[in-house]
């Protein structure tokens, strides 16, 4: 098992910058629900330190006034190691080879709150944490742990349709769709995750190669400008658009 000690953090809001603090093990047992009656927890992506994970947790949340929590997947000590960890999550993480500590933390959270009220937001590599968490339950034959759980993926490295199938299984058929927010020119979501897209606005004069380069090198890109993003994001890419997947049969699918 990859040893990456997770930390469940709580966010408060002060002006435009989120303040966060680590929860104790006792505090993790008593998360506060939002106005919808659900605990709101997010999973961060690759190369994301805690302060950036906090920003994404707020950016992707529908209700920014709700108590927001996020499980930090600690950064590895080098870029190569970070990519290797992401590759492990994508291709090998399961009950046989071992779960990362963050995925185990996600399982613990779902076991505690999945039937009473829980919402997960996951960005980029964080979607693999959510995906592998549900797959682990399925490997164990657990199909009654997510009856009141909703999930949204933002620029996911996991496949949304496969994840929706897992959610259907672990919820006993009570939840069958996952919220999906993905850009046409985000190669993480399109090619690594194998997903469609929900919007495709790019700056005038840009092209697919330019946008792929921005995903790698630029903090303002089709991969980061999802949810309620900054003015720079909306100027460049417009408003992102989240939809429930699979789409209903009455709607067209990209």
Coordinates of C-alpha atoms in Angstrom, one line a residue:
X1 CA 0.0 0.0 0.0
X2 CA 1.3 3.5 -0.8
X3 CA 1.8 5.4 2.4
X4 CA 0.4 8.8 2.0
X5 CA -1.1 10.0 5.3
X6 CA -4.4 11.7 4.5
X7 CA -5.8 14.6 6.4
X8 CA -9.5 15.6 6.6
X9 CA -9.6 19.4 6.8
X10 CA -12.4 21.8 7.5
X11 CA -12.9 25.0 5.6
X12 CA -14.3 28.3 6.8
X13 CA -14.7 31.4 4.7
X14 CA -13.1 34.7 5.4
X15 CA -13.6 37.1 2.5
X16 CA -12.5 35.4 -0.7
X17 CA -9.8 33.2 0.8
X18 CA -10.7 29.9 2.5
X19 CA -9.2 29.2 6.0
X20 CA -8.8 25.6 6.9
X21 CA -7.8 23.5 9.9
X22 CA -7.1 19.9 10.4
X23 CA -9.7 17.8 12.1
X24 CA -9.1 15.4 14.9
X25 CA -10.1 11.8 14.6
X26 CA -13.0 12.6 16.9
X27 CA -14.0 15.6 14.8
X28 CA -14.1 13.5 11.6
X29 CA -16.9 11.5 13.3
X30 CA -19.0 14.6 13.7
X31 CA -19.0 16.5 10.4
X32 CA -21.6 19.3 10.0
X33 CA -24.1 19.1 7.2
X34 CA -25.1 21.8 4.8
X35 CA -28.6 23.1 4.3
X36 CA -29.3 20.1 2.0
X37 CA -28.7 17.8 4.9
X38 CA -25.5 16.4 3.4
X39 CA -21.8 16.4 4.4
X40 CA -19.7 18.0 1.7
X41 CA -16.3 16.5 1.1
X42 CA -13.9 17.0 -1.8
X43 CA -10.8 15.2 -3.2
X44 CA -7.9 17.0 -4.7
X45 CA -6.0 16.4 -7.9
X46 CA -2.3 15.9 -8.8
X47 CA 0.3 18.6 -7.8
X48 CA -2.2 20.2 -5.4
X49 CA -0.9 21.5 -2.0
X50 CA -3.5 21.9 0.8
X51 CA -4.0 25.7 0.1
X52 CA -4.9 25.0 -3.5
X53 CA -7.1 22.0 -2.5
X54 CA -9.0 24.4 -0.3
X55 CA -9.5 26.8 -3.2
X56 CA -10.8 24.0 -5.4
X57 CA -13.2 22.8 -2.6
X58 CA -14.8 26.2 -2.6
X59 CA -14.7 26.6 -6.4
X60 CA -16.5 23.4 -7.1
X61 CA -19.1 23.6 -4.3
X62 CA -22.6 24.5 -5.2
X63 CA -23.3 25.8 -1.7
X64 CA -20.3 27.9 -0.6
X65 CA -22.0 28.6 2.7
X66 CA -22.1 25.0 3.7
X67 CA -19.4 23.5 5.9
X68 CA -16.8 22.2 3.4
X69 CA -14.3 19.5 4.0
X70 CA -11.6 18.0 1.9
X71 CA -9.3 15.0 2.1
X72 CA -5.7 16.0 1.2
X73 CA -3.8 13.6 -0.9
X74 CA -0.3 14.7 0.1
X75 CA 2.1 15.6 -2.7
X76 CA 5.0 13.2 -3.4
X77 CA 8.6 14.5 -3.0
X78 CA 9.2 14.8 -6.8
X79 CA 7.2 15.3 -10.0
X80 CA 8.1 11.8 -11.1
X81 CA 6.9 10.3 -7.9
X82 CA 3.7 12.2 -8.1
X83 CA 3.0 10.9 -11.6
X84 CA 3.9 7.3 -10.4
X85 CA 1.4 7.6 -7.6
X86 CA -1.3 8.9 -10.0
X87 CA -0.5 6.0 -12.3
X88 CA -0.8 3.5 -9.4
X89 CA -4.3 5.0 -8.7
X90 CA -5.3 4.8 -12.3
X91 CA -4.2 1.3 -13.1
X92 CA -3.4 -0.7 -9.9
X93 CA -5.2 0.6 -6.8
X94 CA -7.6 -2.0 -5.6
X95 CA -8.2 -4.4 -2.6
X96 CA -5.5 -6.8 -3.9
X97 CA -2.6 -4.4 -4.4
X98 CA -3.7 -2.0 -1.7
X99 CA -5.5 1.2 -1.2
X100 CA -3.9 4.6 -0.7
X101 CA -4.6 6.1 2.7
X102 CA -6.7 8.8 1.1
X103 CA -8.9 6.2 -0.6
X104 CA -9.3 4.4 2.7
X105 CA -10.3 7.7 4.3
X106 CA -12.9 8.1 1.5
X107 CA -14.3 4.6 2.3
X108 CA -14.5 5.5 6.0
X109 CA -16.4 8.7 5.2
X110 CA -18.9 6.9 3.0
X111 CA -19.3 4.1 5.5
X112 CA -20.2 6.8 8.2
X113 CA -22.3 9.2 6.1
X114 CA -23.2 7.6 2.8
X115 CA -26.8 6.6 3.8
X116 CA -27.6 9.7 5.9
X117 CA -26.4 12.4 3.6
X118 CA -23.1 12.9 1.7
X119 CA -21.8 14.7 -1.3
X120 CA -18.4 14.2 -2.9
X121 CA -16.7 16.7 -5.3
X122 CA -13.6 15.3 -7.0
X123 CA -11.2 17.1 -9.3
X124 CA -8.8 15.5 -11.7
X125 CA -6.8 12.7 -10.0
X126 CA -9.3 13.1 -7.0
X127 CA -11.9 11.3 -9.1
X128 CA -9.7 8.2 -9.0
X129 CA -9.9 8.3 -5.2
X130 CA -13.7 8.3 -5.5
X131 CA -13.7 5.7 -8.2
X132 CA -11.4 3.3 -6.4
X133 CA -13.2 3.8 -3.1
X134 CA -16.5 2.6 -4.7
X135 CA -14.7 -0.2 -6.6
X136 CA -13.3 -1.4 -3.3
X137 CA -16.7 -1.6 -1.8
X138 CA -17.9 -3.5 -4.9
X139 CA -15.0 -6.0 -4.5
X140 CA -16.2 -6.6 -1.0
X141 CA -19.8 -7.1 -2.1
X142 CA -21.0 -4.0 -0.2
X143 CA -24.1 -2.6 -2.0
X144 CA -25.9 -0.6 0.7
X145 CA -23.5 2.1 1.8
X146 CA -24.4 5.1 -0.5
X147 CA -28.2 5.4 -0.5
X148 CA -28.1 9.1 0.1
X149 CA -24.8 10.0 -1.6
X150 CA -24.3 12.3 -4.6
X151 CA -21.0 12.8 -6.5
X152 CA -19.7 15.4 -8.9
X153 CA -16.5 15.0 -11.0
X154 CA -14.7 18.0 -12.4
X155 CA -12.1 17.4 -15.1
X156 CA -11.9 13.8 -14.0
X157 CA -9.1 11.3 -14.7
X158 CA -11.7 8.6 -14.0
X159 CA -14.4 7.6 -16.4
X160 CA -17.7 9.1 -15.4
X161 CA -20.0 6.4 -16.9
X162 CA -18.0 3.6 -15.2
X163 CA -18.1 5.6 -12.0
X164 CA -21.9 6.0 -12.2
X165 CA -22.2 2.3 -12.6
X166 CA -20.2 1.8 -9.4
X167 CA -22.3 4.4 -7.6
X168 CA -25.4 2.5 -8.7
X169 CA -24.0 -0.7 -7.2
X170 CA -22.8 0.7 -3.8
X171 CA -26.1 2.6 -3.4
X172 CA -28.3 -0.4 -4.1
X173 CA -29.6 1.3 -7.2
X174 CA -30.8 4.4 -5.3
X175 CA -28.2 6.7 -7.0
X176 CA -27.5 6.2 -10.7
X177 CA -25.9 9.4 -12.1
X178 CA -22.8 11.5 -11.4
X179 CA -22.4 15.2 -12.0
X180 CA -19.9 15.8 -14.7
X181 CA -18.1 19.1 -15.6
X182 CA -15.6 18.7 -18.4
X183 CA -14.1 20.8 -21.2
X184 CA -13.6 19.5 -24.7
X185 CA -9.9 20.5 -24.7
X186 CA -9.0 19.1 -21.3
X187 CA -6.9 16.1 -22.2
X188 CA -7.0 14.8 -18.6
X189 CA -10.8 14.4 -18.8
X190 CA -11.0 13.5 -22.5
X191 CA -8.1 11.1 -23.0
X192 CA -7.0 9.9 -19.6
X193 CA -10.6 9.7 -18.3
X194 CA -12.1 8.7 -21.6
X195 CA -15.0 11.1 -21.1
X196 CA -17.1 13.3 -23.3
X197 CA -17.5 17.0 -22.5
X198 CA -20.1 19.5 -21.3
X199 CA -18.7 22.7 -22.9
X200 CA -16.0 23.8 -25.4
X201 CA -15.4 27.6 -25.3
X202 CA -11.8 28.6 -25.9
X203 CA -10.2 32.0 -26.5
X204 CA -10.3 33.4 -30.0
X205 CA -7.3 32.2 -32.0
X206 CA -6.6 29.2 -29.7
X207 CA -6.4 25.6 -30.8
X208 CA -6.3 22.1 -29.3
X209 CA -2.5 22.0 -29.0
X210 CA -2.4 25.4 -27.3
X211 CA -5.0 24.3 -24.9
X212 CA -3.2 21.0 -24.1
X213 CA -0.1 23.0 -23.4
X214 CA -2.0 25.3 -21.0
X215 CA -3.3 22.3 -19.1
X216 CA 0.3 21.3 -18.5
X217 CA 2.0 24.7 -17.9
X218 CA -0.7 27.3 -17.2
X219 CA -2.7 27.7 -13.9
X220 CA -5.5 29.1 -16.0
X221 CA -6.6 26.3 -18.3
X222 CA -9.6 24.2 -19.4
X223 CA -8.6 21.8 -16.6
X224 CA -8.6 24.2 -13.8
X225 CA -11.4 26.6 -14.9
X226 CA -14.3 24.4 -13.7
X227 CA -17.1 25.3 -11.3
X228 CA -17.4 28.8 -10.0
X229 CA -13.9 29.9 -11.3
X230 CA -12.1 33.2 -11.4
X231 CA -12.9 36.1 -13.7
X232 CA -9.8 35.2 -15.7
X233 CA -11.2 31.8 -16.2
X234 CA -14.6 33.0 -17.3
X235 CA -13.1 35.6 -19.6
X236 CA -11.1 32.8 -21.3
X237 CA -13.4 29.9 -21.2
X238 CA -16.8 31.2 -20.3
X239 CA -19.0 29.5 -17.6
X240 CA -18.4 25.7 -17.1
X241 CA -21.4 23.5 -17.3
X242 CA -22.2 20.5 -15.0
X243 CA -24.6 17.8 -16.2
X244 CA -25.7 14.5 -14.7
X245 CA -24.3 11.5 -16.5
X246 CA -25.4 9.2 -18.0
X247 CA -27.7 11.7 -19.8
X248 CA -31.3 10.8 -20.0
X249 CA -32.4 9.1 -23.3
X250 CA -34.3 12.1 -24.3
X251 CA -31.2 14.2 -24.4
X252 CA -28.4 14.2 -27.0
X253 CA -24.9 13.1 -25.8
X254 CA -21.6 14.5 -27.0

